XYZ file of C-alpha atoms in Angstrom:
648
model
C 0.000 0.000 0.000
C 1.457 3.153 -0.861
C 2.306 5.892 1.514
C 0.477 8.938 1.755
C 3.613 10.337 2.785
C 4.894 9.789 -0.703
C 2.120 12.480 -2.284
C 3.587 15.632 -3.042
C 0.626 16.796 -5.361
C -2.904 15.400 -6.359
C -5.289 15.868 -9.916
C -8.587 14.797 -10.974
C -9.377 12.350 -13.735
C -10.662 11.629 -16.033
C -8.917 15.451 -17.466
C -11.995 15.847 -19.566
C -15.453 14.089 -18.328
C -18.553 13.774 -20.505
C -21.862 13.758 -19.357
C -25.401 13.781 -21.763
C -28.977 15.159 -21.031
C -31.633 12.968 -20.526
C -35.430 13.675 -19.530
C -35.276 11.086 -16.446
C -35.837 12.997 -12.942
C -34.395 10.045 -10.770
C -32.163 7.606 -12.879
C -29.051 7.698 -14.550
C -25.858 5.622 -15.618
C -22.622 6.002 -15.519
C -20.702 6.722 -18.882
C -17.961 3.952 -19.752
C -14.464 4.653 -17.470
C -12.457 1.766 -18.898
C -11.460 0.965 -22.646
C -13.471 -1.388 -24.276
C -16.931 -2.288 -24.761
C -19.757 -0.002 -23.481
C -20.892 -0.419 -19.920
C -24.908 -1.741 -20.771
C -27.682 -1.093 -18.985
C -30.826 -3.288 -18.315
C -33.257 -0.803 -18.963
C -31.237 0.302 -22.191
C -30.878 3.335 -21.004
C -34.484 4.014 -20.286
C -36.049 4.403 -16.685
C -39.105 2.127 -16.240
C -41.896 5.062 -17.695
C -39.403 4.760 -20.554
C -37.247 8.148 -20.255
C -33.891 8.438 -21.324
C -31.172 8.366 -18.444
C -28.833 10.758 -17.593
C -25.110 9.861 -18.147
C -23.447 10.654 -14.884
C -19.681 11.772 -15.412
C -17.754 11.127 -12.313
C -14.396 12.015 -11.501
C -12.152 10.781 -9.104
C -8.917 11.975 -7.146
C -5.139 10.626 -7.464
C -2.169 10.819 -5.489
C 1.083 11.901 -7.525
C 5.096 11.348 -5.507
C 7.701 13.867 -6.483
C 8.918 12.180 -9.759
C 5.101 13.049 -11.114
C 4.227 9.533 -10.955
C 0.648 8.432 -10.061
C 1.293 6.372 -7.249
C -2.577 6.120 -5.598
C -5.972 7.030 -6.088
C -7.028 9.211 -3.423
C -10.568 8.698 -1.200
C -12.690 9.673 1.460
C -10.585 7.395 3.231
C -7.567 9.430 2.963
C -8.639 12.345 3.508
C -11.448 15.554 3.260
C -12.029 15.550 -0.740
C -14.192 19.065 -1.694
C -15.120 19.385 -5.003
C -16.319 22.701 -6.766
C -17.696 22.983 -10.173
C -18.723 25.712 -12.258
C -20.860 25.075 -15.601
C -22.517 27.577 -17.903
C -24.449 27.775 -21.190
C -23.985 30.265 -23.289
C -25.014 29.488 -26.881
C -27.391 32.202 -27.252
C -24.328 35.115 -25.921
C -22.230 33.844 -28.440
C -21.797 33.823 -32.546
C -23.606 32.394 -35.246
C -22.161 28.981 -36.000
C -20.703 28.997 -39.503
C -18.160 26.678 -40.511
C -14.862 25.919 -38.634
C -12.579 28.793 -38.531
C -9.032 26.897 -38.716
C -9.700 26.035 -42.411
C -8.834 27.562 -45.635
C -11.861 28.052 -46.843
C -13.053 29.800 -43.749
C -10.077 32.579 -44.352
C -10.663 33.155 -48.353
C -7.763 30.896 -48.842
C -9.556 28.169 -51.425
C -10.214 30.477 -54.952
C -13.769 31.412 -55.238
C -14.520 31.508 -51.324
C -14.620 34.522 -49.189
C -13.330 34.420 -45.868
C -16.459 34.198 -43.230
C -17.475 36.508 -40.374
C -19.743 35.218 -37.427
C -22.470 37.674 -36.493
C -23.783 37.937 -32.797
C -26.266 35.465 -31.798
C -29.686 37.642 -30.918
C -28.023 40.833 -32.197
C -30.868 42.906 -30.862
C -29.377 42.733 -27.357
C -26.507 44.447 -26.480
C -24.274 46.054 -23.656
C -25.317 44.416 -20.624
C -28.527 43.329 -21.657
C -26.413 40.633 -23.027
C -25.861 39.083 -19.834
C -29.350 37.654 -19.558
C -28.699 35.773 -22.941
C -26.002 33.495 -20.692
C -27.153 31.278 -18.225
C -24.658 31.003 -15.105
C -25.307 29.558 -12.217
C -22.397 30.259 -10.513
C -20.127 27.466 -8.770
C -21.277 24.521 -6.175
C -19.373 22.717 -3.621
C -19.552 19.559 -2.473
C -17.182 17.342 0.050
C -18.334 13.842 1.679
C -19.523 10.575 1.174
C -22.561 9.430 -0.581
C -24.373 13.294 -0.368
C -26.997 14.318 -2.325
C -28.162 10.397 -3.402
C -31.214 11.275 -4.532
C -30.704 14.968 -5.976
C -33.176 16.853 -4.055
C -30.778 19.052 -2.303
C -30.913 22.232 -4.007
C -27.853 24.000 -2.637
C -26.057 21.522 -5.038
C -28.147 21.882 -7.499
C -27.390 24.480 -11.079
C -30.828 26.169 -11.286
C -30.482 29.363 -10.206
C -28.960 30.680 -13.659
C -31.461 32.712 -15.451
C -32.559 32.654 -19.400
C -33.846 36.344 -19.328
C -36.123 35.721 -16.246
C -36.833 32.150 -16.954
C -34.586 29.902 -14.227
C -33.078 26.948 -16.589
C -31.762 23.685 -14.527
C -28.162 22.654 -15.856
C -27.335 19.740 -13.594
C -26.571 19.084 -9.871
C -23.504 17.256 -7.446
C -23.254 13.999 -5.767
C -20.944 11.859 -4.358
C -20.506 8.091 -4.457
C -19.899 6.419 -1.151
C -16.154 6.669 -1.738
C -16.072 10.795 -2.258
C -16.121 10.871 -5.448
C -17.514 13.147 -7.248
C -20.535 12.537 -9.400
C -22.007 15.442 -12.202
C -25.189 15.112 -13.468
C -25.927 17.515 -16.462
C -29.518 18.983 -17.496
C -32.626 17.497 -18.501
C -32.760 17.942 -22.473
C -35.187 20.984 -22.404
C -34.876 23.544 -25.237
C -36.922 25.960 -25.623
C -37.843 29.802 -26.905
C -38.431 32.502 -25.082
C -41.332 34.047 -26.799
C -42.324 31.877 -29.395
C -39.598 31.980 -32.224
C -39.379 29.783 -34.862
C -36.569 27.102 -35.264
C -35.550 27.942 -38.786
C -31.494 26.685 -38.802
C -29.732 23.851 -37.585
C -27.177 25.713 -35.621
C -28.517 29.092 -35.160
C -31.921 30.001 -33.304
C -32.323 33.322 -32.112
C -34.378 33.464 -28.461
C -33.633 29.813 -27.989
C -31.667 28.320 -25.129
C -30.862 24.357 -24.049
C -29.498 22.957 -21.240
C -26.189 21.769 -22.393
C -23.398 23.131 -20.464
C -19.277 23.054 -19.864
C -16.962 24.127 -17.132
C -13.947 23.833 -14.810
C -13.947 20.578 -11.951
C -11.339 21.616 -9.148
C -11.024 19.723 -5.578
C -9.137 20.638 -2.714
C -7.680 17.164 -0.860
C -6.598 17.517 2.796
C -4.049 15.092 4.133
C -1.263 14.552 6.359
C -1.870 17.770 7.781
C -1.609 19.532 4.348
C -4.086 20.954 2.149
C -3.632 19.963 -1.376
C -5.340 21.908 -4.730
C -5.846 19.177 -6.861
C -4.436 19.755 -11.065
C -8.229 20.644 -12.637
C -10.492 18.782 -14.950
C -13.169 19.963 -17.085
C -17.016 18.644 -17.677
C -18.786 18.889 -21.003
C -22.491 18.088 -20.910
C -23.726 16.832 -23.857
C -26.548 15.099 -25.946
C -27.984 11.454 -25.639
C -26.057 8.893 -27.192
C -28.064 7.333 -29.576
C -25.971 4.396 -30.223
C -23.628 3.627 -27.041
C -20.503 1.302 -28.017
C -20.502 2.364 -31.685
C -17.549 4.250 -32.126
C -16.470 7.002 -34.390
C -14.332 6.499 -37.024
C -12.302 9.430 -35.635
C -13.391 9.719 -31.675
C -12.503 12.628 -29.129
C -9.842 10.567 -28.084
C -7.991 10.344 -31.250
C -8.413 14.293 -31.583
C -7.372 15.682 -28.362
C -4.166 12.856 -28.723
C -3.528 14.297 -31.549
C -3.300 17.509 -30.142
C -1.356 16.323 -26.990
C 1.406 15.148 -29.562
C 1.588 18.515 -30.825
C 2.270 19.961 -26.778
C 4.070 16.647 -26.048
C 6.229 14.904 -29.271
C 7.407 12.110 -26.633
C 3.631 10.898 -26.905
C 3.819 9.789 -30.686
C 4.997 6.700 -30.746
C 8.165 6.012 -33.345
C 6.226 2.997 -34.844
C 2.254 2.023 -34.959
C 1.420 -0.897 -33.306
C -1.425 -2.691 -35.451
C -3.898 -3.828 -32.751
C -3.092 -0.713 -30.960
C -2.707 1.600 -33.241
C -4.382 0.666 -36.859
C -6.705 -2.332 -36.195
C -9.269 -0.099 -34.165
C -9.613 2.254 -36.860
C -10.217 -0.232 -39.226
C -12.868 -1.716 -36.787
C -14.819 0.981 -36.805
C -15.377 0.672 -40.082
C -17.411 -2.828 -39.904
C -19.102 -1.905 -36.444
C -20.733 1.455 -38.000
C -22.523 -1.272 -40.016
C -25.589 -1.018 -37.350
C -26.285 2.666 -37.415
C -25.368 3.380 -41.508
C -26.595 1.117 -44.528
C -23.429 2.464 -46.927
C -21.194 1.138 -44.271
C -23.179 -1.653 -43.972
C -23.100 -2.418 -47.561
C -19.177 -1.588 -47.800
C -18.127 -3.117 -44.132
C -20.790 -5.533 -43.044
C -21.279 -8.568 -41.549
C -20.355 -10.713 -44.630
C -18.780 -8.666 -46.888
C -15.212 -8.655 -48.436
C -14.219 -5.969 -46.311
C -15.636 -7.219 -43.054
C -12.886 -6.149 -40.941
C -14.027 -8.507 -38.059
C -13.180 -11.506 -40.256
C -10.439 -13.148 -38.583
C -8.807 -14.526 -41.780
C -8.301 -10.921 -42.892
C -7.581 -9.628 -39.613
C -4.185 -11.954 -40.085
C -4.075 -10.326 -43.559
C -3.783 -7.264 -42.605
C -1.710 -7.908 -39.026
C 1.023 -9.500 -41.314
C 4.323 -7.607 -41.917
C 5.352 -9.342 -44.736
C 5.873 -8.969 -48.510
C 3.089 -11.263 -48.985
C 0.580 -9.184 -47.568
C 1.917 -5.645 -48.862
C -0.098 -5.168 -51.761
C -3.683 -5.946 -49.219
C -2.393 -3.036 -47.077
C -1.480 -0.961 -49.722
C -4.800 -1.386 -51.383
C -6.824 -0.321 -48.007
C -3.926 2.554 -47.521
C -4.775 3.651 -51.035
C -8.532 4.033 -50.285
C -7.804 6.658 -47.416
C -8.374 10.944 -48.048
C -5.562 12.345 -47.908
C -5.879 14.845 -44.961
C -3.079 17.436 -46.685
C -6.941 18.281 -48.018
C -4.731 19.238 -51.610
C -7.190 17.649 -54.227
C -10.951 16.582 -53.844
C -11.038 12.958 -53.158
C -15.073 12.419 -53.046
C -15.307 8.698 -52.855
C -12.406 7.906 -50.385
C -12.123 6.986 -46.509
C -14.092 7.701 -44.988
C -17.910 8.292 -46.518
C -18.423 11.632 -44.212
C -19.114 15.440 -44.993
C -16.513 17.512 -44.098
C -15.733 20.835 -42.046
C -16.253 22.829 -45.616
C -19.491 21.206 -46.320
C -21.410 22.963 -49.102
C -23.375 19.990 -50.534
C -22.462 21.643 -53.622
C -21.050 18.863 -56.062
C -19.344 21.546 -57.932
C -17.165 22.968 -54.854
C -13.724 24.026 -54.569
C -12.768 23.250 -51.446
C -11.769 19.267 -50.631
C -12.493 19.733 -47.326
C -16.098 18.938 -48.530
C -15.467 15.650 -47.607
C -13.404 14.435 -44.256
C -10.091 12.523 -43.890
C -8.968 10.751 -40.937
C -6.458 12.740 -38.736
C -2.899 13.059 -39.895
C -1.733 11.162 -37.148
C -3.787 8.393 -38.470
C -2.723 8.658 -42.151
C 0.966 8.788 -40.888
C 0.474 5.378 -39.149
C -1.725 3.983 -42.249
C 1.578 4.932 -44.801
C 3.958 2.841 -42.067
C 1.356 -0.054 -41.845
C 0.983 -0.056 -45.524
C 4.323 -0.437 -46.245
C 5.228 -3.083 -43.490
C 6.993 -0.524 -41.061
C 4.947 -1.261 -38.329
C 5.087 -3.275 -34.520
C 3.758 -6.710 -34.968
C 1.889 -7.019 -31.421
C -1.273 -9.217 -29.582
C -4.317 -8.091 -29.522
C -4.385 -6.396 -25.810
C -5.885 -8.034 -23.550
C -9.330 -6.044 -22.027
C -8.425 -5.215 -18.348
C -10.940 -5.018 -15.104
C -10.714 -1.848 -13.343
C -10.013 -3.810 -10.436
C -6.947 -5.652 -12.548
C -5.663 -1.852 -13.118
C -3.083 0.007 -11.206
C -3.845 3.712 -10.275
C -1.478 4.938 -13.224
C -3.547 2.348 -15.276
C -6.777 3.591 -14.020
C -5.746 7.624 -14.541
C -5.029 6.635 -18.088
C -8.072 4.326 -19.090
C -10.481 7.379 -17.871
C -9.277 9.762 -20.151
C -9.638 7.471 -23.152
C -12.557 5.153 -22.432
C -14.571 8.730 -21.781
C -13.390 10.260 -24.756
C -13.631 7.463 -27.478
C -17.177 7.451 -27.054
C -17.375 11.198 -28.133
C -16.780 12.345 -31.682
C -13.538 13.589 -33.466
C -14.734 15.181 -36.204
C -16.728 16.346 -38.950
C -17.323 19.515 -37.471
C -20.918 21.201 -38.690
C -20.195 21.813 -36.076
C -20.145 18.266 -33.736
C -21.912 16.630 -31.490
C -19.885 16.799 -28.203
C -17.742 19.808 -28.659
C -16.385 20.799 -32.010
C -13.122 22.093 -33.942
C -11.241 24.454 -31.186
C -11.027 20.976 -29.052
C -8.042 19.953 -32.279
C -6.043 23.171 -31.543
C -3.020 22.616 -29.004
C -3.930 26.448 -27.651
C -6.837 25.064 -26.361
C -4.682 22.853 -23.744
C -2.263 23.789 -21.044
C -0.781 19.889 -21.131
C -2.328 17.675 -22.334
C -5.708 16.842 -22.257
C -6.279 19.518 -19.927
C -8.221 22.528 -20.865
C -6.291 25.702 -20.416
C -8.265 27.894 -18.226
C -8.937 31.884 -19.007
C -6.187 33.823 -16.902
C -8.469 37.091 -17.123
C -11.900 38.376 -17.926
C -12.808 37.740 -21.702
C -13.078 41.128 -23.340
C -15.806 42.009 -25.576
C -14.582 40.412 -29.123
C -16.988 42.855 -31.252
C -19.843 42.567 -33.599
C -18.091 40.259 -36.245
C -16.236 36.842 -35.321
C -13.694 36.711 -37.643
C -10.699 33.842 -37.939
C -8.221 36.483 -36.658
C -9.826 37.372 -33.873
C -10.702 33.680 -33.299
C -7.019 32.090 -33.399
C -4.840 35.388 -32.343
C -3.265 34.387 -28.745
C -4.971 36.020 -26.140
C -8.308 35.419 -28.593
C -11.113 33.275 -27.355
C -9.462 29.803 -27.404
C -6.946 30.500 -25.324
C -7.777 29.929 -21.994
C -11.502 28.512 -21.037
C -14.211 30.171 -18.627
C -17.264 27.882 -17.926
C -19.815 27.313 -20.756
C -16.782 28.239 -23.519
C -16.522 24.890 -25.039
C -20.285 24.188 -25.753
C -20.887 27.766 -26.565
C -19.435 26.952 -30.283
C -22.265 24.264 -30.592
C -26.074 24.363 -32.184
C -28.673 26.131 -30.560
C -30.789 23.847 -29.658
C -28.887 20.383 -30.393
C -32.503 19.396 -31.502
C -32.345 21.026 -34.295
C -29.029 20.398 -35.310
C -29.453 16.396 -34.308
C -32.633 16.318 -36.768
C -30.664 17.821 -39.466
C -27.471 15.641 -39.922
C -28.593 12.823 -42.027
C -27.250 11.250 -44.778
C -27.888 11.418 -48.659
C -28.443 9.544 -51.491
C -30.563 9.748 -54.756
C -34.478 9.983 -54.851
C -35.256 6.419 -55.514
C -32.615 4.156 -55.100
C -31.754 2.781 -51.671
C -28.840 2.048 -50.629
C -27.592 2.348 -54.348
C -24.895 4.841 -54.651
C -24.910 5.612 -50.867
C -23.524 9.096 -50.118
C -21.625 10.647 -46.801
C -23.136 11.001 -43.327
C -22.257 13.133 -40.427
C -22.259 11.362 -37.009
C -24.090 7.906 -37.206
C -22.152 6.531 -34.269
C -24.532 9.006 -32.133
C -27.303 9.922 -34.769
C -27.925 6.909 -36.798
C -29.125 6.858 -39.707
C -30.120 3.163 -40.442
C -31.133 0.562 -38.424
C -32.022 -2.932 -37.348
C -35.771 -2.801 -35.715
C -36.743 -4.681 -32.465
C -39.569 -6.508 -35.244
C -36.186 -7.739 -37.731
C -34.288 -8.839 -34.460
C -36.637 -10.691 -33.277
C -36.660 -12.670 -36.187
C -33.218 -13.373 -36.717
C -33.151 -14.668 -32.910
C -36.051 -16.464 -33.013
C -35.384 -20.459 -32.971
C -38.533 -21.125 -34.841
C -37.934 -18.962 -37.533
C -36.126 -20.588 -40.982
C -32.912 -19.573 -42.396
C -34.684 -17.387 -45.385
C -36.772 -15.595 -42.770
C -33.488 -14.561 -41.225
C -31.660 -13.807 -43.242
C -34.689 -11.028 -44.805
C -35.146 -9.591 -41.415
C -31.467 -9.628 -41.267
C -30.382 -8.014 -44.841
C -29.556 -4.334 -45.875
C -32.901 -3.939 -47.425
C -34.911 -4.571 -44.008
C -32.922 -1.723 -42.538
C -35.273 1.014 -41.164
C -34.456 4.938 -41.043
C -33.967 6.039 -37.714
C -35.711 9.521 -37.967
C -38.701 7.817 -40.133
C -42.021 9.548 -39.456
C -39.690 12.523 -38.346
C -37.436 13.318 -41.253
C -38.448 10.631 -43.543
C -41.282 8.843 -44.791
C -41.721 5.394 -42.902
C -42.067 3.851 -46.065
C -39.687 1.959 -48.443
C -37.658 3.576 -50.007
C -37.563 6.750 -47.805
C -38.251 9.972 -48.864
C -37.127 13.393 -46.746
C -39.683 15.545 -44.904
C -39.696 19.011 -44.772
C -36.237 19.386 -42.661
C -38.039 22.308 -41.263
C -40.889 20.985 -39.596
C -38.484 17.572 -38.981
C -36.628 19.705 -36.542
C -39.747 21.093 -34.607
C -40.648 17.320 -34.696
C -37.472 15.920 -33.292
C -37.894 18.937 -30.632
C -40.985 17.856 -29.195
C -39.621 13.888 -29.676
C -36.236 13.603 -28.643
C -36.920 11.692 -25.871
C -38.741 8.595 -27.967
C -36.407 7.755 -30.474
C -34.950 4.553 -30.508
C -31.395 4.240 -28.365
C -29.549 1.670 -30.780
C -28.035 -0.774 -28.089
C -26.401 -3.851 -28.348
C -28.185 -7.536 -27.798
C -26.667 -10.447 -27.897
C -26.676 -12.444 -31.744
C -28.498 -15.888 -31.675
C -26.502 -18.903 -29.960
C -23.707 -20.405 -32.069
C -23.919 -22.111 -34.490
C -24.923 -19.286 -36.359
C -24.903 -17.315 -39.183
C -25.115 -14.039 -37.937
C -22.831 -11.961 -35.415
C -22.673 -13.180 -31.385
C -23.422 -9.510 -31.286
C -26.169 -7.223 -32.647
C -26.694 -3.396 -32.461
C -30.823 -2.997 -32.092
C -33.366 -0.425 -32.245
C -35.046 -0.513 -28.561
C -37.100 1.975 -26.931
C -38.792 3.326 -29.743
C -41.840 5.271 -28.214
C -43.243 7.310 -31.181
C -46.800 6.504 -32.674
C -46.380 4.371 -35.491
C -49.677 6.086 -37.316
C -49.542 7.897 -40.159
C -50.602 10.559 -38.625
C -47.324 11.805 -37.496
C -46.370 11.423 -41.281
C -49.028 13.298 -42.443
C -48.616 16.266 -40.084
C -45.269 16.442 -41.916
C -45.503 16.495 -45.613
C -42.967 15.305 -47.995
C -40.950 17.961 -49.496
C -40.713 18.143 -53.640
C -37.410 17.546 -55.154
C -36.388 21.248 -55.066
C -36.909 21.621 -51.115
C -34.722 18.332 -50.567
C -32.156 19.582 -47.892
C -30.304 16.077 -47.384
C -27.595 17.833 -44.771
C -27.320 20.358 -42.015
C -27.466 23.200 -44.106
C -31.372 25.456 -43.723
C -31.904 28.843 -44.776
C -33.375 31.281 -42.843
C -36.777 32.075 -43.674
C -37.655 35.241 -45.704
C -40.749 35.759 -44.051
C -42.868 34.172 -41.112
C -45.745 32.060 -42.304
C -43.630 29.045 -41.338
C -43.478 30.746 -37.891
C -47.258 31.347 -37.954
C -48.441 28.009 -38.639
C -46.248 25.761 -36.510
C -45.650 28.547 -33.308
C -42.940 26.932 -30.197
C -43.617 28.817 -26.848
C -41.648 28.507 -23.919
C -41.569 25.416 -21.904
């Protein structure tokens, strides 16, 4: 047992925690805190009236000696832990979301694009009228074991910060019976403050949600001494629509990136392939259960099934024999140098310069994987590479504290997204920039009060040192992100031509937490069902049995699917959120089988399956198809008129 003598410093992890909204008032889960597959739930994430849990992010305390090592993870046991947090929202203080501002095209660098300015979000209010457009609650404190079980207490509670006069609840404390400290973010209400329309994806003027960010510090006393603990930062979040189906770039892989970049002693000098290249390529076959293009291209059964373990030794071999395989996939990849327009390579995703014009400039139209990535794809392809075992999937209680420290910070982050931003689902570009970190992983906080950056929001201003990204107050990370995420969520779908499904699929955004296509409870059923025969499973199994997620919201629930109006898809989704389907994994029919051991379902779908719903919606003509992100403002209000959202 190590000495508490030995501690010469102490600092929270995991260095960045994610929590999501959820409309449950008493239950929640915990998001996943080791590497690996996704913690499940047995209510699939539901409570028993069938609302969507809360995903608690909780953060925990560890000893470090005078060498920096992480020697112990520190308790209630050890000592007094108190824990203060401080979260804000303030999407509707902020800009307009645009486009990312760290890309050419954003600074009139690709011909035949201007550079971009960000206007004020609800311009009418300024001076210090814009205060009431932020909602802060100020900081809460918490120190002891198991306090505040059942959330009731209100002096730990965020609800006193203020939408205009309207009090808006971003979360609350706990503890765990161990002192550690457990967040719990808002509720998923968004909402207008006198009846605006939602006409954008990102950018609703007199709308606010209860997403949130901020600073996590703790103060440790032991052996006599009174320790302030290195800081952490929360990021409250949406639901995760499909838990355990990772990105093909995640958080993880982003903000490493970026810790490279502070820290070149990070990057290892060779990949490892199941470290380093296998997981990417898994990805791949696993976003089979939330897209039908990947599960056309990367399914269960098909020649690049990356979960086949014949090609898995393919691909893990070094030699000459196996080159040109590697080469082939390596071939496939974008290039992320982003210097000519590569519209059908690796991956099938929109890009930070989406247009949805098939005619653009800019090859950022499409995204690549990170250049970290690509670097280690060029050594694996050409047999420069560490032939090692697949690692073996540790316990926490199998972990040392170093261990522990370490798995927090990635399991937490691979389950968040790494890009395209449109802006993101999590958090969005500034989290790839090193100034956004004072080491790494840890958010550099804001030294001073932030100034007053001016009408416009230009990519100067933005990037400058001393600018906005560098240094952090609470609610500056999510402040960058759609307002509402309803509206942004209901938007990012993906494409393809009127007609012809799954034929010629096109990109998506973020199907690994908005899916797009799925595998119904009905189809499951089937393909578990003992009774059933072969041909009856493998229809309810096949591409073509696939449902839309958003159908009866922004589709038609009929074969093939058509879009909605993306307008009145995003009031839809507003009012629904809470009863879509979470796509969570079930366990495959016993082997022998045909089929996976494993199966990502549809479960918890709560929405009337009438046409009503469909008919309340009606199908746009070709002309009004918006397939993407991308709405226009309204040129005048009979929209507004006819489908009015008051205040909740």
């Amino acid at each position: 047992m190590p000495d508490l003598a030995a501690i010469t410093s102490v600092a929270i992890y995991p260095s960045i925690g994610i929590a999501r909204v959820g409309n449950s008032p008493t239950d929640y889960f915990f998001g996943p805190e080791v590497p690996g597959p996704h913690p499940k739930d047995p209510g699939n994430f539901r409570d028993a009236q069938g609302r969507i849990k809360r995903q608690a992010a909780r953060f925990r305390v560890y000893g470090l000696n005078a060498n920096g090592e992480i020697v112990k993870e520190i308790t209630a046991d050890d000592g007094e832990i108190t824990w203060t947090v401080q979260v804000a929202n303030k999407k509707a203080a902020w800009y307009d979301f645009k486009q990312a501002f760290d890309i050419p095209a954003s600074q009139g660098k690709v011909l035949g694009l201007p550079a971009i300015a960000s206007n004020r979000r609800n311009p009418g209010y300024g001076g210090v009228y814009r205060k009431q457009l932020a909602i802060d609650p100020g900081a809460r404190s918490i120190s002891g074991r198991t306090i505040n079980a059942d959330g009731a207490a209100a002096q730990y509670a965020f609800g006193t910060g203020k939408f205009f006069t309207k009090q808006v609840y971003l979360g609350e404390l706990r503890t765990d019976d161990k002192g550690n400290l457990i967040f719990l973010g808002g509720r998923g209400v968004s909402a207008s403050r006198a009846g605006e329309p939602i006409v954008a994806f990102a950018n609703n003027n007199g709308w606010y949600d209860d997403t949130s960010d901020g600073p996590v510090d703790a103060t440790v006393k032991i052996n006599g001494q009174v320790l302030q603990a290195t800081g952490a930062w929360v990021i409250v979040a949406p639901p995760n629509y499909a838990p355990g189906v990772p990105a093909i770039v995640t958080g993880y892989d982003l903000i490493f990136e970026a810790a490279t970049k502070l820290n070149p002693g990070l990057k290892p000098a060779k990949p490892a392939f199941f470290k380093h290249i296998y997981p990417l390529l898994k990805r791949f076959t696993l976003n089979q259960w939330v897209n039908g293009g990947m599960a056309r291209d990367f399914g269960w059964g098909s020649t690049n099934d990356f979960t086949r373990p014949e090609l898995i030794a393919q691909l893990s071999n070094p030699s000459d024999a196996s080159r040109p395989l590697r080469q082939a996939l390596f071939a496939r990849f974008r290039n992320p140098n982003y210097q000519v327009k590569q519209p059908d390579a690796l991956p099938p995703f929109y890009g930070d310069g989406t247009s949805f014009n098939v005619n653009t400039r800019d090859p950022r139209e499409w995204m690549a994987v990170l250049e970290l990535q690509y670097a280690w794809l060029a050594q694996w392809a050409a047999g420069d590479f560490v032939v090692d075992a697949p690692p073996p999937l540790k316990s926490w209680d199998a972990m040392t504290p170093a261990e522990r420290a370490s798995a927090l910070d990635q399991a937490v982050l691979d389950e968040t997204i790494g890009g395209p931003f449109h802006p993101g689902c999590e958090f969005t570009w500034p989290m790839r920039l090193p100034m956004m970190y004072a080491t790494p992983f840890r958010i550099k906080r804001r030294a001073k009060p932030e100034p007053d950056w001016g009408a416009l929001l230009t990519y100067a201003i933005a990037l400058k040192a001393g600018g906005p990204l560098d240094g952090s107050g609470p609610g500056d990370i999510s402040r960058w992100m759609a307002i509402p995420w309803q509206a942004d969520t209901a938007s990012c779908l993906s494409a393809y031509p009127f007609g012809a499904y799954f034929r010629d699929y096109q990109p998506t955004f973020w199907p690994a937490r908005v899916p797009n296509d799925v595998m119904t409870q009905e189809n499951y059923q089937i393909v578990v069902d003992p009774k059933r025969t072969k041909a009856e499973k493998d229809t309810a199994f096949s591409l073509a049995a696939r449902r839309k997620w958003l159908r009866n919201i922004a589709y038609t629930a009929t074969l093939p699917a058509r879009l909605l109006n993306n307008r009145q898809a995003m009031v839809t989704f507003l009012q629904q959120w809470d009863k879509i389907a979470i796509v969570t994994q079930q366990p495959g029919p016993p082997a022998p089988s045909p089929f996976p051991s494993e199966l990502w379902v549809e479960t918890g779908r709560l929405l009337p399956v009438t046409r009503a719903l469909a008919a309340a919606t009606p199908a746009a003509t070709e002309s009004d198809i918006l397939p993407t992100s991308d709405v226009a403002p309204l040129e005048d209000d009979s929209w507004a008129e006819e489908n009015p959202i008051t205040l909740r």
